[in-house]
PDB file of C-alpha atoms in Angstrom:
ATOM      1  CA  UNK A   1      11.248  24.022 -23.285  1.00 50.00           C
ATOM      2  CA  UNK A   2       7.496  23.362 -23.198  1.00 59.00           C
ATOM      3  CA  UNK A   3       7.869  19.708 -24.206  1.00 61.00           C
ATOM      4  CA  UNK A   4      10.623  19.230 -21.609  1.00 59.00           C
ATOM      5  CA  UNK A   5       8.410  20.730 -18.911  1.00 65.00           C
ATOM      6  CA  UNK A   6       5.534  18.482 -20.021  1.00 71.00           C
ATOM      7  CA  UNK A   7       7.804  15.479 -19.609  1.00 70.00           C
ATOM      8  CA  UNK A   8       8.813  16.575 -16.113  1.00 75.00           C
ATOM      9  CA  UNK A   9       5.153  17.106 -15.215  1.00 80.00           C
ATOM     10  CA  UNK A  10       4.245  13.598 -16.397  1.00 83.00           C
ATOM     11  CA  UNK A  11       7.041  12.081 -14.334  1.00 82.00           C
ATOM     12  CA  UNK A  12       6.012  14.103 -11.291  1.00 86.00           C
ATOM     13  CA  UNK A  13       2.371  13.097 -11.702  1.00 89.00           C
ATOM     14  CA  UNK A  14       3.320   9.419 -11.490  1.00 89.00           C
ATOM     15  CA  UNK A  15       4.576   9.999  -7.940  1.00 89.00           C
ATOM     16  CA  UNK A  16       2.054  12.588  -6.758  1.00 91.00           C
ATOM     17  CA  UNK A  17      -0.131  10.140  -4.765  1.00 89.00           C
ATOM     18  CA  UNK A  18       2.930   8.828  -2.945  1.00 90.00           C
ATOM     19  CA  UNK A  19       4.187  12.344  -2.210  1.00 92.00           C
ATOM     20  CA  UNK A  20       0.788  13.424  -0.928  1.00 90.00           C
ATOM     21  CA  UNK A  21       0.702  10.389   1.368  1.00 89.00           C
ATOM     22  CA  UNK A  22       4.102  11.318   2.789  1.00 91.00           C
ATOM     23  CA  UNK A  23       3.102  14.952   3.295  1.00 90.00           C
ATOM     24  CA  UNK A  24      -0.247  14.063   4.869  1.00 87.00           C
ATOM     25  CA  UNK A  25       1.335  11.772   7.440  1.00 86.00           C
ATOM     26  CA  UNK A  26       3.808  14.508   8.231  1.00 88.00           C
ATOM     27  CA  UNK A  27       1.309  17.368   8.386  1.00 86.00           C
ATOM     28  CA  UNK A  28      -2.051  15.768   9.266  1.00 81.00           C
ATOM     29  CA  UNK A  29      -3.920  18.112   6.916  1.00 81.00           C
ATOM     30  CA  UNK A  30      -4.983  17.463   3.325  1.00 82.00           C
ATOM     31  CA  UNK A  31      -4.724  21.133   2.367  1.00 85.00           C
ATOM     32  CA  UNK A  32      -1.261  21.458   3.923  1.00 88.00           C
ATOM     33  CA  UNK A  33      -0.189  18.235   2.217  1.00 89.00           C
ATOM     34  CA  UNK A  34      -1.307  19.624  -1.137  1.00 90.00           C
ATOM     35  CA  UNK A  35       0.605  22.838  -0.403  1.00 92.00           C
ATOM     36  CA  UNK A  36       3.741  20.783   0.264  1.00 93.00           C
ATOM     37  CA  UNK A  37       3.330  18.771  -2.937  1.00 93.00           C
ATOM     38  CA  UNK A  38       2.694  21.955  -4.922  1.00 92.00           C
ATOM     39  CA  UNK A  39       5.848  23.518  -3.481  1.00 92.00           C
ATOM     40  CA  UNK A  40       7.766  20.359  -4.431  1.00 90.00           C
ATOM     41  CA  UNK A  41       6.470  20.729  -7.991  1.00 89.00           C
ATOM     42  CA  UNK A  42       7.622  24.343  -8.109  1.00 87.00           C
ATOM     43  CA  UNK A  43      11.079  23.267  -6.986  1.00 85.00           C
ATOM     44  CA  UNK A  44      11.427  20.297  -9.306  1.00 82.00           C
ATOM     45  CA  UNK A  45      10.219  22.312 -12.298  1.00 78.00           C
ATOM     46  CA  UNK A  46      13.071  24.764 -11.691  1.00 76.00           C
ATOM     47  CA  UNK A  47      15.754  22.193 -10.889  1.00 68.00           C
ATOM     48  CA  UNK A  48      17.890  20.035 -13.145  1.00 64.00           C
ATOM     49  CA  UNK A  49      16.184  16.767 -12.221  1.00 56.00           C
ATOM     50  CA  UNK A  50      16.526  14.957 -15.527  1.00 57.00           C
ATOM     51  CA  UNK A  51      19.647  13.093 -14.414  1.00 58.00           C
ATOM     52  CA  UNK A  52      18.271  11.959 -11.065  1.00 60.00           C
ATOM     53  CA  UNK A  53      18.466   8.156 -10.973  1.00 64.00           C
ATOM     54  CA  UNK A  54      15.863   7.606  -8.231  1.00 75.00           C
ATOM     55  CA  UNK A  55      13.295  10.327  -8.884  1.00 78.00           C
ATOM     56  CA  UNK A  56      10.776   8.910  -6.388  1.00 85.00           C
ATOM     57  CA  UNK A  57      13.352   8.923  -3.576  1.00 85.00           C
ATOM     58  CA  UNK A  58      14.590  12.391  -4.509  1.00 85.00           C
ATOM     59  CA  UNK A  59      11.039  13.787  -4.572  1.00 89.00           C
ATOM     60  CA  UNK A  60      10.258  12.102  -1.234  1.00 91.00           C
ATOM     61  CA  UNK A  61      13.233  13.884   0.275  1.00 91.00           C
ATOM     62  CA  UNK A  62      12.108  17.217  -1.190  1.00 92.00           C
ATOM     63  CA  UNK A  63       8.568  16.830   0.179  1.00 94.00           C
ATOM     64  CA  UNK A  64       9.932  15.708   3.552  1.00 93.00           C
ATOM     65  CA  UNK A  65      12.115  18.819   3.836  1.00 93.00           C
ATOM     66  CA  UNK A  66       9.206  21.076   2.914  1.00 94.00           C
ATOM     67  CA  UNK A  67       6.916  19.327   5.400  1.00 93.00           C
ATOM     68  CA  UNK A  68       9.531  19.583   8.142  1.00 92.00           C
ATOM     69  CA  UNK A  69       9.801  23.335   7.572  1.00 91.00           C
ATOM     70  CA  UNK A  70       6.011  23.656   7.690  1.00 91.00           C
ATOM     71  CA  UNK A  71       5.859  21.717  10.964  1.00 86.00           C
ATOM     72  CA  UNK A  72       8.507  23.951  12.508  1.00 84.00           C
ATOM     73  CA  UNK A  73       6.663  27.053  11.315  1.00 84.00           C
ATOM     74  CA  UNK A  74       3.512  25.917  13.130  1.00 72.00           C
ATOM     75  CA  UNK A  75       5.189  26.697  16.422  1.00 57.00           C
ATOM     76  CA  UNK A  76       5.211  30.363  15.412  1.00 56.00           C
ATOM     77  CA  UNK A  77       2.273  30.822  13.043  1.00 46.00           C
ATOM     78  CA  UNK A  78      -0.225  28.927  10.923  1.00 41.00           C
ATOM     79  CA  UNK A  79       1.371  28.357   7.526  1.00 36.00           C
ATOM     80  CA  UNK A  80      -0.475  30.223   4.767  1.00 38.00           C
ATOM     81  CA  UNK A  81      -1.150  28.395   1.472  1.00 39.00           C
ATOM     82  CA  UNK A  82       1.866  28.516  -0.811  1.00 36.00           C
ATOM     83  CA  UNK A  83       1.292  30.905  -3.697  1.00 38.00           C
ATOM     84  CA  UNK A  84       1.735  29.447  -7.126  1.00 36.00           C
ATOM     85  CA  UNK A  85       4.188  30.866  -9.643  1.00 38.00           C
ATOM     86  CA  UNK A  86       2.317  32.042 -12.721  1.00 36.00           C
ATOM     87  CA  UNK A  87       5.205  30.902 -14.904  1.00 33.00           C
ATOM     88  CA  UNK A  88       4.804  27.313 -13.705  1.00 34.00           C
ATOM     89  CA  UNK A  89       1.629  25.337 -14.190  1.00 36.00           C
ATOM     90  CA  UNK A  90      -0.005  23.910 -11.075  1.00 37.00           C
ATOM     91  CA  UNK A  91      -0.378  20.193 -10.563  1.00 37.00           C
ATOM     92  CA  UNK A  92      -4.011  19.302 -11.384  1.00 37.00           C
ATOM     93  CA  UNK A  93      -6.546  17.887  -8.955  1.00 39.00           C
ATOM     94  CA  UNK A  94      -5.202  19.462  -5.777  1.00 40.00           C
ATOM     95  CA  UNK A  95      -8.062  21.047  -3.846  1.00 43.00           C
ATOM     96  CA  UNK A  96      -9.213  18.676  -1.071  1.00 46.00           C
ATOM     97  CA  UNK A  97     -12.794  18.528   0.106  1.00 52.00           C
ATOM     98  CA  UNK A  98     -14.200  17.311   3.412  1.00 52.00           C
ATOM     99  CA  UNK A  99     -14.761  13.796   2.089  1.00 54.00           C
ATOM    100  CA  UNK A 100     -11.174  13.505   0.872  1.00 53.00           C
ATOM    101  CA  UNK A 101      -9.921  14.800   4.215  1.00 53.00           C
ATOM    102  CA  UNK A 102     -12.003  12.200   6.077  1.00 55.00           C
ATOM    103  CA  UNK A 103     -10.784   9.394   3.811  1.00 55.00           C
ATOM    104  CA  UNK A 104      -7.163  10.405   4.341  1.00 53.00           C
ATOM    105  CA  UNK A 105      -7.628  10.560   8.104  1.00 54.00           C
ATOM    106  CA  UNK A 106      -9.296   7.150   8.139  1.00 54.00           C
ATOM    107  CA  UNK A 107      -6.506   5.634   6.021  1.00 52.00           C
ATOM    108  CA  UNK A 108      -3.929   6.706   8.601  1.00 57.00           C
ATOM    109  CA  UNK A 109      -5.950   6.273  11.791  1.00 61.00           C
ATOM    110  CA  UNK A 110      -7.261   9.176  13.806  1.00 61.00           C
ATOM    111  CA  UNK A 111      -5.560   8.074  17.010  1.00 61.00           C
ATOM    112  CA  UNK A 112      -2.237   7.855  15.190  1.00 71.00           C
ATOM    113  CA  UNK A 113      -2.660  11.379  13.831  1.00 72.00           C
ATOM    114  CA  UNK A 114      -3.237  12.671  17.352  1.00 72.00           C
ATOM    115  CA  UNK A 115      -0.016  11.052  18.609  1.00 72.00           C
ATOM    116  CA  UNK A 116       1.989  12.218  15.593  1.00 78.00           C
ATOM    117  CA  UNK A 117       0.867  15.772  16.324  1.00 77.00           C
ATOM    118  CA  UNK A 118       2.550  15.509  19.729  1.00 76.00           C
ATOM    119  CA  UNK A 119       5.935  14.432  18.430  1.00 83.00           C
ATOM    120  CA  UNK A 120       8.673  16.917  17.698  1.00 87.00           C
ATOM    121  CA  UNK A 121       9.001  17.709  13.977  1.00 90.00           C
ATOM    122  CA  UNK A 122      12.244  15.714  13.762  1.00 91.00           C
ATOM    123  CA  UNK A 123      10.736  12.702  15.567  1.00 90.00           C
ATOM    124  CA  UNK A 124       7.700  12.800  13.342  1.00 90.00           C
ATOM    125  CA  UNK A 125       9.754  12.937  10.164  1.00 93.00           C
ATOM    126  CA  UNK A 126      12.081  10.111  11.219  1.00 92.00           C
ATOM    127  CA  UNK A 127       9.168   7.882  12.245  1.00 91.00           C
ATOM    128  CA  UNK A 128       7.039   8.581   9.168  1.00 90.00           C
ATOM    129  CA  UNK A 129       9.820   8.180   6.619  1.00 92.00           C
ATOM    130  CA  UNK A 130      11.340   5.072   8.185  1.00 90.00           C
ATOM    131  CA  UNK A 131       8.428   3.152   9.707  1.00 86.00           C
ATOM    132  CA  UNK A 132       5.793   4.059   7.128  1.00 86.00           C
ATOM    133  CA  UNK A 133       7.802   4.518   3.935  1.00 87.00           C
ATOM    134  CA  UNK A 134      10.916   2.388   4.550  1.00 86.00           C
ATOM    135  CA  UNK A 135      13.479   5.111   3.932  1.00 89.00           C
ATOM    136  CA  UNK A 136      16.878   4.187   5.395  1.00 89.00           C
ATOM    137  CA  UNK A 137      18.251   6.323   8.211  1.00 90.00           C
ATOM    138  CA  UNK A 138      21.204   7.259   5.997  1.00 90.00           C
ATOM    139  CA  UNK A 139      18.756   9.197   3.798  1.00 91.00           C
ATOM    140  CA  UNK A 140      16.730  10.570   6.716  1.00 93.00           C
ATOM    141  CA  UNK A 141      19.761  11.875   8.639  1.00 92.00           C
ATOM    142  CA  UNK A 142      20.607  14.814   6.309  1.00 92.00           C
ATOM    143  CA  UNK A 143      16.984  16.017   6.341  1.00 93.00           C
ATOM    144  CA  UNK A 144      16.897  16.308  10.145  1.00 91.00           C
ATOM    145  CA  UNK A 145      20.559  17.395  10.244  1.00 90.00           C
ATOM    146  CA  UNK A 146      21.587  14.505  12.494  1.00 90.00           C
ATOM    147  CA  UNK A 147      23.757  11.426  12.181  1.00 89.00           C
ATOM    148  CA  UNK A 148      22.099   8.166  11.054  1.00 87.00           C
ATOM    149  CA  UNK A 149      22.395   6.862  14.626  1.00 88.00           C
ATOM    150  CA  UNK A 150      20.678   9.980  15.991  1.00 88.00           C
ATOM    151  CA  UNK A 151      17.948   9.695  13.346  1.00 90.00           C
ATOM    152  CA  UNK A 152      17.408   6.090  14.435  1.00 89.00           C
ATOM    153  CA  UNK A 153      16.993   7.279  18.043  1.00 88.00           C
ATOM    154  CA  UNK A 154      14.434   9.880  16.936  1.00 90.00           C
ATOM    155  CA  UNK A 155      12.364   7.185  15.245  1.00 89.00           C
ATOM    156  CA  UNK A 156      12.718   4.881  18.249  1.00 85.00           C
ATOM    157  CA  UNK A 157      11.432   7.551  20.652  1.00 83.00           C
ATOM    158  CA  UNK A 158       8.521   8.292  18.345  1.00 85.00           C
ATOM    159  CA  UNK A 159       7.721   4.593  18.002  1.00 82.00           C
ATOM    160  CA  UNK A 160       7.494   4.172  21.766  1.00 77.00           C
ATOM    161  CA  UNK A 161       5.017   7.061  21.946  1.00 75.00           C
ATOM    162  CA  UNK A 162       2.950   5.707  19.065  1.00 74.00           C
ATOM    163  CA  UNK A 163       2.806   2.153  20.369  1.00 69.00           C
ATOM    164  CA  UNK A 164       1.855   3.274  23.849  1.00 61.00           C
ATOM    165  CA  UNK A 165       4.901   2.380  25.893  1.00 45.00           C
ATOM    166  CA  UNK A 166       2.856   2.765  29.084  1.00 43.00           C
ATOM    167  CA  UNK A 167       0.752  -0.250  28.145  1.00 48.00           C
ATOM    168  CA  UNK A 168       1.360  -3.344  30.229  1.00 45.00           C
ATOM    169  CA  UNK A 169      -0.130  -6.774  30.519  1.00 48.00           C
ATOM    170  CA  UNK A 170      -1.348  -5.925  34.009  1.00 61.00           C
ATOM    171  CA  UNK A 171      -4.748  -7.490  34.689  1.00 70.00           C
ATOM    172  CA  UNK A 172      -6.142  -4.278  36.206  1.00 77.00           C
ATOM    173  CA  UNK A 173      -5.021  -2.310  33.167  1.00 81.00           C
ATOM    174  CA  UNK A 174      -6.618  -4.817  30.798  1.00 83.00           C
ATOM    175  CA  UNK A 175      -9.845  -4.730  32.767  1.00 88.00           C
ATOM    176  CA  UNK A 176      -9.950  -0.923  32.746  1.00 89.00           C
ATOM    177  CA  UNK A 177      -9.442  -0.973  29.017  1.00 90.00           C
ATOM    178  CA  UNK A 178     -12.336  -3.418  28.672  1.00 92.00           C
ATOM    179  CA  UNK A 179     -14.566  -1.179  30.797  1.00 94.00           C
ATOM    180  CA  UNK A 180     -13.754   1.924  28.724  1.00 94.00           C
ATOM    181  CA  UNK A 181     -14.290  -0.056  25.518  1.00 92.00           C
ATOM    182  CA  UNK A 182     -17.642  -1.306  26.820  1.00 94.00           C
ATOM    183  CA  UNK A 183     -18.578   2.269  27.785  1.00 95.00           C
ATOM    184  CA  UNK A 184     -17.795   3.474  24.252  1.00 93.00           C
ATOM    185  CA  UNK A 185     -19.714   0.607  22.603  1.00 93.00           C
ATOM    186  CA  UNK A 186     -22.757   1.083  24.823  1.00 93.00           C
ATOM    187  CA  UNK A 187     -22.699   4.834  24.183  1.00 92.00           C
ATOM    188  CA  UNK A 188     -22.515   4.375  20.416  1.00 90.00           C
ATOM    189  CA  UNK A 189     -25.362   1.866  20.444  1.00 91.00           C
ATOM    190  CA  UNK A 190     -27.523   3.807  22.900  1.00 89.00           C
ATOM    191  CA  UNK A 191     -27.591   0.783  25.235  1.00 92.00           C
ATOM    192  CA  UNK A 192     -28.368   2.673  28.433  1.00 89.00           C
ATOM    193  CA  UNK A 193     -28.859  -0.490  30.457  1.00 92.00           C
ATOM    194  CA  UNK A 194     -25.292  -1.550  29.664  1.00 93.00           C
ATOM    195  CA  UNK A 195     -24.076   1.957  30.497  1.00 92.00           C
ATOM    196  CA  UNK A 196     -25.814   1.897  33.874  1.00 92.00           C
ATOM    197  CA  UNK A 197     -24.084  -1.398  34.686  1.00 94.00           C
ATOM    198  CA  UNK A 198     -20.683   0.223  34.118  1.00 94.00           C
ATOM    199  CA  UNK A 199     -21.281   3.295  36.294  1.00 94.00           C
ATOM    200  CA  UNK A 200     -20.823   3.556  40.029  1.00 91.00           C
ATOM    201  CA  UNK A 201     -24.116   4.766  41.566  1.00 92.00           C
ATOM    202  CA  UNK A 202     -22.331   7.907  42.793  1.00 90.00           C
ATOM    203  CA  UNK A 203     -20.399   8.547  39.572  1.00 91.00           C
ATOM    204  CA  UNK A 204     -19.354  12.160  38.932  1.00 89.00           C
ATOM    205  CA  UNK A 205     -18.876  13.636  35.446  1.00 91.00           C
ATOM    206  CA  UNK A 206     -16.959  16.921  35.260  1.00 88.00           C
ATOM    207  CA  UNK A 207     -17.250  18.759  31.954  1.00 89.00           C
ATOM    208  CA  UNK A 208     -14.816  21.544  31.193  1.00 84.00           C
ATOM    209  CA  UNK A 209     -16.295  24.845  30.043  1.00 68.00           C
ATOM    210  CA  UNK A 210     -14.520  25.385  26.726  1.00 61.00           C
ATOM    211  CA  UNK A 211     -16.681  28.298  25.555  1.00 60.00           C
ATOM    212  CA  UNK A 212     -16.140  30.484  28.602  1.00 53.00           C
ATOM    213  CA  UNK A 213     -13.703  30.136  31.468  1.00 55.00           C
ATOM    214  CA  UNK A 214     -11.614  26.968  30.883  1.00 51.00           C
ATOM    215  CA  UNK A 215     -11.150  26.700  34.636  1.00 55.00           C
ATOM    216  CA  UNK A 216     -14.864  26.226  35.196  1.00 64.00           C
ATOM    217  CA  UNK A 217     -16.509  22.812  35.164  1.00 71.00           C
ATOM    218  CA  UNK A 218     -20.071  21.573  35.069  1.00 83.00           C
ATOM    219  CA  UNK A 219     -20.762  18.562  37.252  1.00 87.00           C
ATOM    220  CA  UNK A 220     -23.215  15.725  36.853  1.00 90.00           C
ATOM    221  CA  UNK A 221     -23.630  13.559  39.952  1.00 90.00           C
ATOM    222  CA  UNK A 222     -25.174  10.127  40.188  1.00 91.00           C
ATOM    223  CA  UNK A 223     -25.638   7.378  37.601  1.00 92.00           C
ATOM    224  CA  UNK A 224     -29.254   8.293  36.840  1.00 90.00           C
ATOM    225  CA  UNK A 225     -28.370  11.954  36.202  1.00 90.00           C
ATOM    226  CA  UNK A 226     -25.487  10.936  33.955  1.00 90.00           C
ATOM    227  CA  UNK A 227     -27.762   8.621  31.978  1.00 89.00           C
ATOM    228  CA  UNK A 228     -30.161  11.487  31.328  1.00 85.00           C
ATOM    229  CA  UNK A 229     -27.354  13.233  29.435  1.00 84.00           C
ATOM    230  CA  UNK A 230     -26.089  10.059  27.769  1.00 83.00           C
ATOM    231  CA  UNK A 231     -28.156  10.620  24.625  1.00 79.00           C
ATOM    232  CA  UNK A 232     -26.157  13.748  23.843  1.00 81.00           C
ATOM    233  CA  UNK A 233     -22.903  11.813  24.150  1.00 84.00           C
ATOM    234  CA  UNK A 234     -24.308   8.921  22.118  1.00 83.00           C
ATOM    235  CA  UNK A 235     -24.281  11.107  19.016  1.00 82.00           C
ATOM    236  CA  UNK A 236     -20.705  12.226  19.667  1.00 84.00           C
ATOM    237  CA  UNK A 237     -19.430   8.768  20.638  1.00 87.00           C
ATOM    238  CA  UNK A 238     -19.036   7.636  17.038  1.00 83.00           C
ATOM    239  CA  UNK A 239     -16.243  10.204  16.700  1.00 83.00           C
ATOM    240  CA  UNK A 240     -14.413   8.899  19.794  1.00 87.00           C
ATOM    241  CA  UNK A 241     -11.519   6.451  19.852  1.00 87.00           C
ATOM    242  CA  UNK A 242      -9.795   4.463  22.586  1.00 89.00           C
ATOM    243  CA  UNK A 243      -6.434   5.886  23.642  1.00 87.00           C
ATOM    244  CA  UNK A 244      -3.987   6.015  26.507  1.00 86.00           C
ATOM    245  CA  UNK A 245      -4.236   9.270  28.450  1.00 85.00           C
ATOM    246  CA  UNK A 246      -1.250   9.682  30.770  1.00 77.00           C
ATOM    247  CA  UNK A 247      -0.895   5.904  30.745  1.00 77.00           C
ATOM    248  CA  UNK A 248      -4.520   5.051  31.548  1.00 83.00           C
ATOM    249  CA  UNK A 249      -7.272   3.924  29.144  1.00 89.00           C
ATOM    250  CA  UNK A 250      -9.538   6.751  28.065  1.00 92.00           C
ATOM    251  CA  UNK A 251     -11.318   8.235  25.074  1.00 93.00           C
ATOM    252  CA  UNK A 252     -10.381  10.954  22.626  1.00 91.00           C
ATOM    253  CA  UNK A 253     -12.507  12.841  20.126  1.00 87.00           C
ATOM    254  CA  UNK A 254     -10.311  13.808  17.200  1.00 80.00           C
ATOM    255  CA  UNK A 255     -12.029  14.669  13.925  1.00 73.00           C
ATOM    256  CA  UNK A 256      -9.359  14.529  11.194  1.00 67.00           C
ATOM    257  CA  UNK A 257      -6.752  14.002  13.899  1.00 69.00           C
ATOM    258  CA  UNK A 258      -7.444  17.340  15.628  1.00 77.00           C
ATOM    259  CA  UNK A 259      -7.814  16.547  19.341  1.00 84.00           C
ATOM    260  CA  UNK A 260     -10.873  18.430  20.638  1.00 87.00           C
ATOM    261  CA  UNK A 261     -11.989  16.365  23.664  1.00 89.00           C
ATOM    262  CA  UNK A 262     -10.473  13.809  26.026  1.00 91.00           C
ATOM    263  CA  UNK A 263     -12.398  11.686  28.537  1.00 93.00           C
ATOM    264  CA  UNK A 264     -10.302  10.654  31.536  1.00 90.00           C
ATOM    265  CA  UNK A 265     -11.777   7.861  33.684  1.00 92.00           C
ATOM    266  CA  UNK A 266     -11.236   6.764  37.265  1.00 90.00           C
ATOM    267  CA  UNK A 267     -12.351   3.384  38.539  1.00 87.00           C
ATOM    268  CA  UNK A 268     -13.279   1.419  41.619  1.00 84.00           C
ATOM    269  CA  UNK A 269     -13.052  -2.233  40.674  1.00 81.00           C
ATOM    270  CA  UNK A 270     -15.103  -2.690  37.506  1.00 86.00           C
ATOM    271  CA  UNK A 271     -17.116   0.493  37.991  1.00 91.00           C
ATOM    272  CA  UNK A 272     -16.482   3.967  36.617  1.00 93.00           C
ATOM    273  CA  UNK A 273     -16.451   6.427  39.508  1.00 90.00           C
ATOM    274  CA  UNK A 274     -15.667   9.623  37.621  1.00 90.00           C
ATOM    275  CA  UNK A 275     -15.225  10.974  34.115  1.00 92.00           C
ATOM    276  CA  UNK A 276     -13.399  14.213  33.408  1.00 90.00           C
ATOM    277  CA  UNK A 277     -14.176  15.743  30.013  1.00 91.00           C
ATOM    278  CA  UNK A 278     -11.185  17.888  29.016  1.00 88.00           C
ATOM    279  CA  UNK A 279     -11.768  20.430  26.262  1.00 88.00           C
ATOM    280  CA  UNK A 280      -9.480  23.432  26.793  1.00 86.00           C
ATOM    281  CA  UNK A 281      -6.619  23.326  24.250  1.00 85.00           C
ATOM    282  CA  UNK A 282      -3.984  24.200  26.866  1.00 83.00           C
ATOM    283  CA  UNK A 283      -5.158  21.301  29.053  1.00 83.00           C
ATOM    284  CA  UNK A 284      -5.316  18.881  26.134  1.00 86.00           C
ATOM    285  CA  UNK A 285      -1.724  19.730  25.220  1.00 82.00           C
ATOM    286  CA  UNK A 286      -0.551  18.616  28.662  1.00 80.00           C
ATOM    287  CA  UNK A 287      -1.948  15.107  28.219  1.00 81.00           C
ATOM    288  CA  UNK A 288       0.383  12.324  27.165  1.00 80.00           C
ATOM    289  CA  UNK A 289      -1.693  10.650  24.440  1.00 82.00           C
ATOM    290  CA  UNK A 290      -0.733   7.283  22.943  1.00 77.00           C
ATOM    291  CA  UNK A 291      -2.449   4.922  20.542  1.00 65.00           C
ATOM    292  CA  UNK A 292      -4.489   2.167  22.153  1.00 65.00           C
ATOM    293  CA  UNK A 293      -6.599   0.905  19.277  1.00 57.00           C
ATOM    294  CA  UNK A 294      -4.941  -1.770  17.124  1.00 43.00           C
ATOM    295  CA  UNK A 295      -4.705  -1.616  13.366  1.00 36.00           C
ATOM    296  CA  UNK A 296      -3.826   2.056  12.956  1.00 36.00           C
ATOM    297  CA  UNK A 297      -0.629   1.419  11.016  1.00 31.00           C
ATOM    298  CA  UNK A 298      -2.139   1.510   7.562  1.00 30.00           C
ATOM    299  CA  UNK A 299       0.117   3.091   4.988  1.00 28.00           C
TER     300      UNK A 299
END
């Protein structure tokens, strides 16, 4: 029995990196992904998997089902770590640290993680398994309890959200995106002259009070006043990414894919006339966030 279990463990270990990648893209958390992979190991160690022809595909399906259940559970409570069974040995090398978490987030793309978080669990699973891991809809359909055609529609809806269906080739839109991109670059580099050139002289910045009353806002009025506070934002700007916020170019701050701030801009010509800094979780959830930065589809 011990030698048989050792053989199963060796086979499972060959696919562990792949399974963790699937779970991370589903769950957006390294610790949750490791929980899902650990639960898959507990299941496979108890199942008769020796006769499975495509072990990688079978394990992918197992991890996908576990991840889907964890996503659904998030609507009710935060999933606690899955307890190990003392009769089954744990898969080695599981505990993630902050550096691993950051590397995983960077490999996926922070903006993509933010958008994935806003999909329904079924949409997220269909998109991740098909678009990122090439699973056919015939295999995805039973997991989401839909027909293959319905699973295809789930992935299609998710794809439109991820690709930013509100984007157009409109010249005004492109110019606004350039202005927001220039604002982010100047902020990161501490180029306050370039920042001043982007701001309307009467620009207003409204900053939501996240610590106290989320309905309260602090206001900064005038380009010179805003520049005085720009140094504080310069340090935070390296964590910001370009995104579509309700169809308009803006900025998001999303460490490890967890959306904590959104900067919504209004414009007059090529000048920024106002910036609203949204921080309250209930307000962030109302935003329609889509990926704007290219190159986030890195499997």
